[in-house]
GROMACS .gro file of C-alpha atoms in nm:
model
  287
    1MET     CA    1  12.455  11.317   7.724
    2THR     CA    2  12.412  11.004   7.514
    3ILE     CA    3  12.576  10.787   7.780
    4ALA     CA    4  12.355  10.939   8.050
    5ALA     CA    5  12.042  10.878   7.844
    6GLY     CA    6  12.147  10.518   7.780
    7LEU     CA    7  12.211  10.458   8.149
    8LEU     CA    8  11.876  10.615   8.236
    9LEU     CA    9  11.691  10.395   7.988
   10GLY     CA   10  11.878  10.088   8.110
   11ALA     CA   11  11.780  10.166   8.468
   12GLY     CA   12  11.420  10.210   8.356
   13LEU     CA   13  11.419   9.872   8.181
   14VAL     CA   14  11.567   9.706   8.490
   15LEU     CA   15  11.302   9.864   8.711
   16ALA     CA   16  11.031   9.757   8.465
   17VAL     CA   17  11.128   9.390   8.482
   18SER     CA   18  11.234   9.392   8.848
   19PRO     CA   19  10.894   9.263   8.977
   20TRP     CA   20  10.953   8.944   8.776
   21LEU     CA   21  11.327   8.914   8.842
   22TRP     CA   22  11.329   8.999   9.213
   23PRO     CA   23  10.981   8.933   9.351
   24LEU     CA   24  10.880   9.002   9.709
   25SER     CA   25  10.656   8.785   9.921
   26GLY     CA   26  10.291   8.857   9.986
   27HIS     CA   27  10.085   9.075   9.756
   28ARG     CA   28  10.366   9.148   9.509
   29GLY     CA   29  10.441   8.780   9.474
   30ARG     CA   30  10.077   8.710   9.400
   31ALA     CA   31  10.068   8.997   9.149
   32ARG     CA   32  10.374   8.856   8.975
   33ALA     CA   33  10.214   8.511   8.958
   34GLY     CA   34   9.896   8.663   8.819
   35LEU     CA   35  10.084   8.853   8.548
   36LEU     CA   36  10.287   8.549   8.449
   37ASP     CA   37   9.976   8.330   8.447
   38GLY     CA   38   9.803   8.580   8.219
   39LEU     CA   39  10.104   8.578   7.986
   40ARG     CA   40  10.107   8.198   7.982
   41VAL     CA   41   9.736   8.194   7.892
   42ARG     CA   42   9.799   8.435   7.606
   43LEU     CA   43  10.086   8.219   7.484
   44ARG     CA   44   9.860   7.914   7.483
   45GLN     CA   45   9.586   8.106   7.305
   46ALA     CA   46   9.837   8.214   7.042
   47GLY     CA   47   9.952   7.855   6.986
   48LEU     CA   48  10.287   7.917   7.159
   49GLY     CA   49  10.232   7.717   7.474
   50HIS     CA   50  10.581   7.566   7.444
   51VAL     CA   51  10.738   7.912   7.488
   52SER     CA   52  10.824   8.009   7.846
   53ALA     CA   53  10.687   8.337   7.982
   54ALA     CA   54  11.033   8.429   8.115
   55VAL     CA   55  11.190   8.372   7.774
   56PHE     CA   56  10.923   8.590   7.614
   57LEU     CA   57  10.996   8.875   7.857
   58VAL     CA   58  11.372   8.849   7.806
   59VAL     CA   59  11.334   8.855   7.429
   60SER     CA   60  11.113   9.165   7.454
   61VAL     CA   61  11.369   9.350   7.666
   62LEU     CA   62  11.660   9.250   7.440
   63LEU     CA   63  11.468   9.358   7.130
   64GLY     CA   64  11.395   9.696   7.286
   65ALA     CA   65  11.761   9.745   7.381
   66ALA     CA   66  11.880   9.647   7.030
   67VAL     CA   67  11.639   9.885   6.858
   68LEU     CA   68  11.735  10.160   7.101
   69ALA     CA   69  12.104  10.120   7.015
   70LEU     CA   70  12.026  10.116   6.642
   71ALA     CA   71  11.803  10.423   6.667
   72GLU     CA   72  12.074  10.616   6.853
   73LEU     CA   73  12.304  10.555   6.556
   74VAL     CA   74  12.044  10.664   6.299
   75THR     CA   75  11.881  10.970   6.457
   76PRO     CA   76  12.044  11.244   6.667
   77VAL     CA   77  11.732  11.292   6.883
   78LEU     CA   78  11.761  11.091   7.204
   79ALA     CA   79  11.386  11.084   7.267
   80VAL     CA   80  11.320  10.925   6.929
   81GLY     CA   81  11.561  10.643   7.014
   82ALA     CA   82  11.395  10.594   7.352
   83VAL     CA   83  11.049  10.582   7.195
   84ALA     CA   84  11.173  10.335   6.933
   85GLY     CA   85  11.320  10.115   7.207
   86VAL     CA   86  10.998  10.118   7.411
   87ALA     CA   87  10.789  10.045   7.102
   88ALA     CA   88  11.017   9.757   7.004
   89ALA     CA   89  10.999   9.613   7.357
   90MET     CA   90  10.618   9.624   7.339
   91LEU     CA   91  10.604   9.482   6.985
   92PRO     CA   92  10.622   9.110   7.085
   93SER     CA   93  10.333   9.158   7.327
   94VAL     CA   94  10.127   9.337   7.059
   95LEU     CA   95  10.198   9.063   6.805
   96LEU     CA   96  10.116   8.796   7.063
   97SER     CA   97   9.780   8.957   7.141
   98ALA     CA   98   9.703   8.994   6.770
   99ARG     CA   99   9.785   8.630   6.705
  100ALA     CA  100   9.574   8.520   7.002
  101ARG     CA  101   9.279   8.729   6.880
  102SER     CA  102   9.315   8.587   6.529
  103ARG     CA  103   9.315   8.231   6.659
  104ARG     CA  104   9.016   8.304   6.885
  105ARG     CA  105   8.830   8.451   6.588
  106ALA     CA  106   8.904   8.141   6.378
  107ALA     CA  107   8.805   7.909   6.662
  108ARG     CA  108   8.486   8.107   6.724
  109ALA     CA  109   8.388   8.059   6.360
  110ALA     CA  110   8.467   7.686   6.373
  111TRP     CA  111   8.286   7.595   6.696
  112PRO     CA  112   7.928   7.581   6.557
  113ASP     CA  113   8.031   7.322   6.298
  114LEU     CA  114   8.231   7.129   6.558
  115VAL     CA  115   7.927   7.117   6.785
  116ASP     CA  116   7.715   6.991   6.494
  117HIS     CA  117   7.967   6.711   6.429
  118LEU     CA  118   7.966   6.627   6.799
  119VAL     CA  119   7.586   6.605   6.803
  120SER     CA  120   7.591   6.384   6.493
  121GLY     CA  121   7.839   6.149   6.661
  122LEU     CA  122   7.631   6.126   6.978
  123ARG     CA  123   7.310   6.064   6.782
  124SER     CA  124   7.476   5.787   6.582
  125GLY     CA  125   7.543   5.597   6.904
  126LEU     CA  126   7.914   5.667   6.952
  127PRO     CA  127   8.042   5.693   7.310
  128LEU     CA  128   8.113   6.040   7.434
  129ALA     CA  129   8.493   6.000   7.427
  130GLU     CA  130   8.489   5.870   7.068
  131SER     CA  131   8.257   6.148   6.959
  132VAL     CA  132   8.494   6.409   7.099
  133GLY     CA  133   8.799   6.233   6.953
  134ALA     CA  134   8.637   6.226   6.609
  135LEU     CA  135   8.656   6.608   6.602
  136ALA     CA  136   9.029   6.569   6.527
  137ALA     CA  137   8.936   6.507   6.162
  138VAL     CA  138   8.715   6.816   6.118
  139GLY     CA  139   8.717   7.186   6.200
  140ALA     CA  140   8.997   7.439   6.207
  141PRO     CA  141   9.358   7.313   6.196
  142ASP     CA  142   9.431   7.497   6.523
  143THR     CA  143   9.186   7.278   6.715
  144ARG     CA  144   9.263   6.941   6.558
  145GLU     CA  145   9.585   6.878   6.748
  146ALA     CA  146   9.409   6.927   7.083
  147PHE     CA  147   9.148   6.663   6.995
  148VAL     CA  148   9.417   6.426   6.867
  149LEU     CA  149   9.597   6.452   7.201
  150PHE     CA  150   9.265   6.402   7.383
  151GLU     CA  151   9.205   6.078   7.194
  152ARG     CA  152   9.556   5.955   7.273
  153GLU     CA  153   9.518   6.031   7.644
  154VAL     CA  154   9.184   5.851   7.663
  155ARG     CA  155   9.329   5.544   7.493
  156ALA     CA  156   9.640   5.549   7.713
  157SER     CA  157   9.480   5.610   8.051
  158GLY     CA  158   9.112   5.534   8.002
  159THR     CA  159   9.025   5.835   8.220
  160VAL     CA  160   8.793   6.073   8.038
  161SER     CA  161   8.772   6.338   8.311
  162SER     CA  162   9.144   6.416   8.321
  163ALA     CA  163   9.158   6.411   7.941
  164LEU     CA  164   8.875   6.667   7.931
  165ASP     CA  165   9.067   6.890   8.172
  166ALA     CA  166   9.378   6.870   7.952
  167LEU     CA  167   9.167   6.941   7.644
  168LYS     CA  168   9.020   7.250   7.808
  169GLU     CA  169   9.367   7.382   7.895
  170ARG     CA  170   9.501   7.325   7.544
  171LEU     CA  171   9.211   7.498   7.373
  172ALA     CA  172   9.202   7.787   7.627
  173ASP     CA  173   8.872   7.907   7.483
  174PRO     CA  174   8.550   8.012   7.663
  175VAL     CA  175   8.330   7.815   7.421
  176ALA     CA  176   8.545   7.507   7.469
  177ASP     CA  177   8.510   7.546   7.847
  178ARG     CA  178   8.129   7.547   7.820
  179ILE     CA  179   8.125   7.244   7.591
  180VAL     CA  180   8.368   7.046   7.805
  181GLU     CA  181   8.178   7.116   8.126
  182THR     CA  182   7.848   7.025   7.954
  183LEU     CA  183   7.999   6.695   7.839
  184ARG     CA  184   8.141   6.628   8.184
  185MET     CA  185   7.805   6.689   8.352
  186ALA     CA  186   7.625   6.469   8.099
  187ARG     CA  187   7.877   6.189   8.155
  188GLU     CA  188   7.870   6.207   8.535
  189VAL     CA  189   7.501   6.280   8.590
  190GLY     CA  190   7.343   6.131   8.280
  191GLY     CA  191   7.040   6.246   8.085
  192THR     CA  192   6.899   6.247   7.734
  193GLU     CA  193   6.901   6.622   7.666
  194LEU     CA  194   7.269   6.653   7.574
  195PRO     CA  195   7.215   6.665   7.193
  196THR     CA  196   6.940   6.926   7.237
  197VAL     CA  197   7.158   7.140   7.463
  198LEU     CA  198   7.449   7.123   7.221
  199ARG     CA  199   7.226   7.201   6.924
  200ASN     CA  200   7.089   7.510   7.101
  201LEU     CA  201   7.445   7.611   7.187
  202ALA     CA  202   7.546   7.588   6.820
  203ALA     CA  203   7.252   7.807   6.720
  204SER     CA  204   7.341   8.072   6.979
  205LEU     CA  205   7.705   8.066   6.870
  206ARG     CA  206   7.607   8.128   6.507
  207ALA     CA  207   7.384   8.419   6.607
  208GLU     CA  208   7.657   8.568   6.826
  209LEU     CA  209   7.911   8.526   6.545
  210ALA     CA  210   7.691   8.716   6.298
  211VAL     CA  211   7.631   9.004   6.541
  212ARG     CA  212   7.999   9.025   6.634
  213ALA     CA  213   8.111   9.027   6.269
  214GLU     CA  214   7.876   9.316   6.190
  215ALA     CA  215   7.990   9.515   6.494
  216GLU     CA  216   8.358   9.458   6.416
  217ALA     CA  217   8.305   9.575   6.059
  218ARG     CA  218   8.138   9.894   6.182
  219GLN     CA  219   8.407   9.967   6.441
  220SER     CA  220   8.712   9.881   6.232
  221TRP     CA  221   8.756  10.249   6.142
  222VAL     CA  222   8.810  10.330   6.509
  223VAL     CA  223   9.103  10.089   6.529
  224SER     CA  224   9.251  10.223   6.204
  225ALA     CA  225   9.218  10.581   6.330
  226ALA     CA  226   9.390  10.488   6.658
  227ARG     CA  227   9.688  10.336   6.480
  228LEU     CA  228   9.718  10.627   6.238
  229GLY     CA  229   9.690  10.878   6.522
  230VAL     CA  230   9.973  10.706   6.710
  231ALA     CA  231  10.212  10.670   6.415
  232ALA     CA  232  10.164  11.006   6.238
  233PRO     CA  233  10.315  11.247   6.499
  234TRP     CA  234  10.623  11.031   6.552
  235LEU     CA  235  10.682  10.993   6.180
  236VAL     CA  236  10.670  11.371   6.148
  237LEU     CA  237  10.913  11.397   6.441
  238LEU     CA  238  11.149  11.152   6.270
  239LEU     CA  239  11.149  11.368   5.957
  240LEU     CA  240  11.205  11.688   6.155
  241SER     CA  241  11.493  11.532   6.350
  242SER     CA  242  11.700  11.526   6.031
  243ARG     CA  243  11.742  11.905   6.065
  244PRO     CA  244  12.027  11.999   6.302
  245GLU     CA  245  11.839  12.289   6.465
  246ALA     CA  246  11.536  12.064   6.533
  247ALA     CA  247  11.756  11.791   6.678
  248SER     CA  248  11.925  12.045   6.906
  249ALA     CA  249  11.588  12.175   7.027
  250TYR     CA  250  11.451  11.827   7.097
  251ASN     CA  251  11.768  11.726   7.285
  252SER     CA  252  11.732  12.018   7.527
  253PRO     CA  253  11.569  11.954   7.868
  254LEU     CA  254  11.252  12.135   7.763
  255GLY     CA  255  11.239  11.942   7.436
  256LEU     CA  256  11.278  11.610   7.617
  257LEU     CA  257  11.000  11.711   7.856
  258VAL     CA  258  10.769  11.798   7.566
  259LEU     CA  259  10.841  11.468   7.392
  260GLY     CA  260  10.792  11.274   7.716
  261VAL     CA  261  10.453  11.435   7.774
  262GLY     CA  262  10.365  11.367   7.411
  263LEU     CA  263  10.457  11.001   7.452
  264VAL     CA  264  10.237  10.964   7.760
  265VAL     CA  265   9.944  11.138   7.589
  266THR     CA  266   9.990  10.923   7.279
  267LEU     CA  267   9.987  10.598   7.477
  268VAL     CA  268   9.683  10.700   7.683
  269ALA     CA  269   9.491  10.810   7.374
  270TYR     CA  270   9.580  10.493   7.187
  271ARG     CA  271   9.471  10.267   7.472
  272LEU     CA  272   9.149  10.465   7.509
  273MET     CA  273   9.062  10.442   7.139
  274MET     CA  274   9.147  10.073   7.130
  275ALA     CA  275   8.928  10.011   7.434
  276LEU     CA  276   8.640  10.197   7.270
  277GLY     CA  277   8.680  10.021   6.937
  278ARG     CA  278   8.726   9.663   7.060
  279LEU     CA  279   8.439   9.437   7.152
  280PRO     CA  280   8.467   9.269   7.491
  281GLU     CA  281   8.594   8.914   7.487
  282GLU     CA  282   8.409   8.641   7.670
  283ARG     CA  283   8.575   8.540   7.994
  284ARG     CA  284   8.673   8.184   8.081
  285TRP     CA  285   8.439   8.120   8.373
  286PHE     CA  286   8.520   7.746   8.384
  287ALA     CA  287   8.901   7.773   8.348
   0.00000   0.00000   0.00000
């Protein structure tokens, strides 16, 4: 029974990653590219742009398989091992999303001050490229490297437009997209309203940051309840599986069916609560 369950889980993992390993042409190929592009964007947002999307997927699958094998040695209930393997395979993606959200939150808090420094540089008479490059000395540490590389590219090539495109890709942030496109338009078209536009943008960012912080504080209990609601039943199941009669009941076909339905309901409820408790993120319209 254990061998059959292991083979079944292995087949499921192979089928799960088969769209990336053996893509088809047409719509499925475009879907694969879209999924990989989304993963690459999340890796850049999390500060892991040097990590390949394929490597990330392989590590997730290997981690799930390793935890599955370990769980099969610890608990006699096959379903518990399968759930542990699935959870471990999803853990890198969850941690990646959490890291990306944390970096976006830090960048969102730093952008108003960065815009103020940019306005000060423009008002002091510095060229646009030097004003942007000067942001490498201020702001959050996560954004400084991108501005350092921007300054190096401008000095090496002398082309500001391509350096702005590279800066936008490194930052991978909606606010950065708006600022970069505003700077590009001001440089190509001209005008004297750039400092005013940037100053108004900084004011709107501060107001949005205050409203978002208050809403996140009020809705944090929803996220905590979702995580507790997901973990509690499976912790109870892990404790019950130590009893031989409970393990025998859960390993029966009916027990596996009940645990499978419980897993599906748990995942759907968790995703629903997380969707209700999370504020929508701004999309990158100028990516």
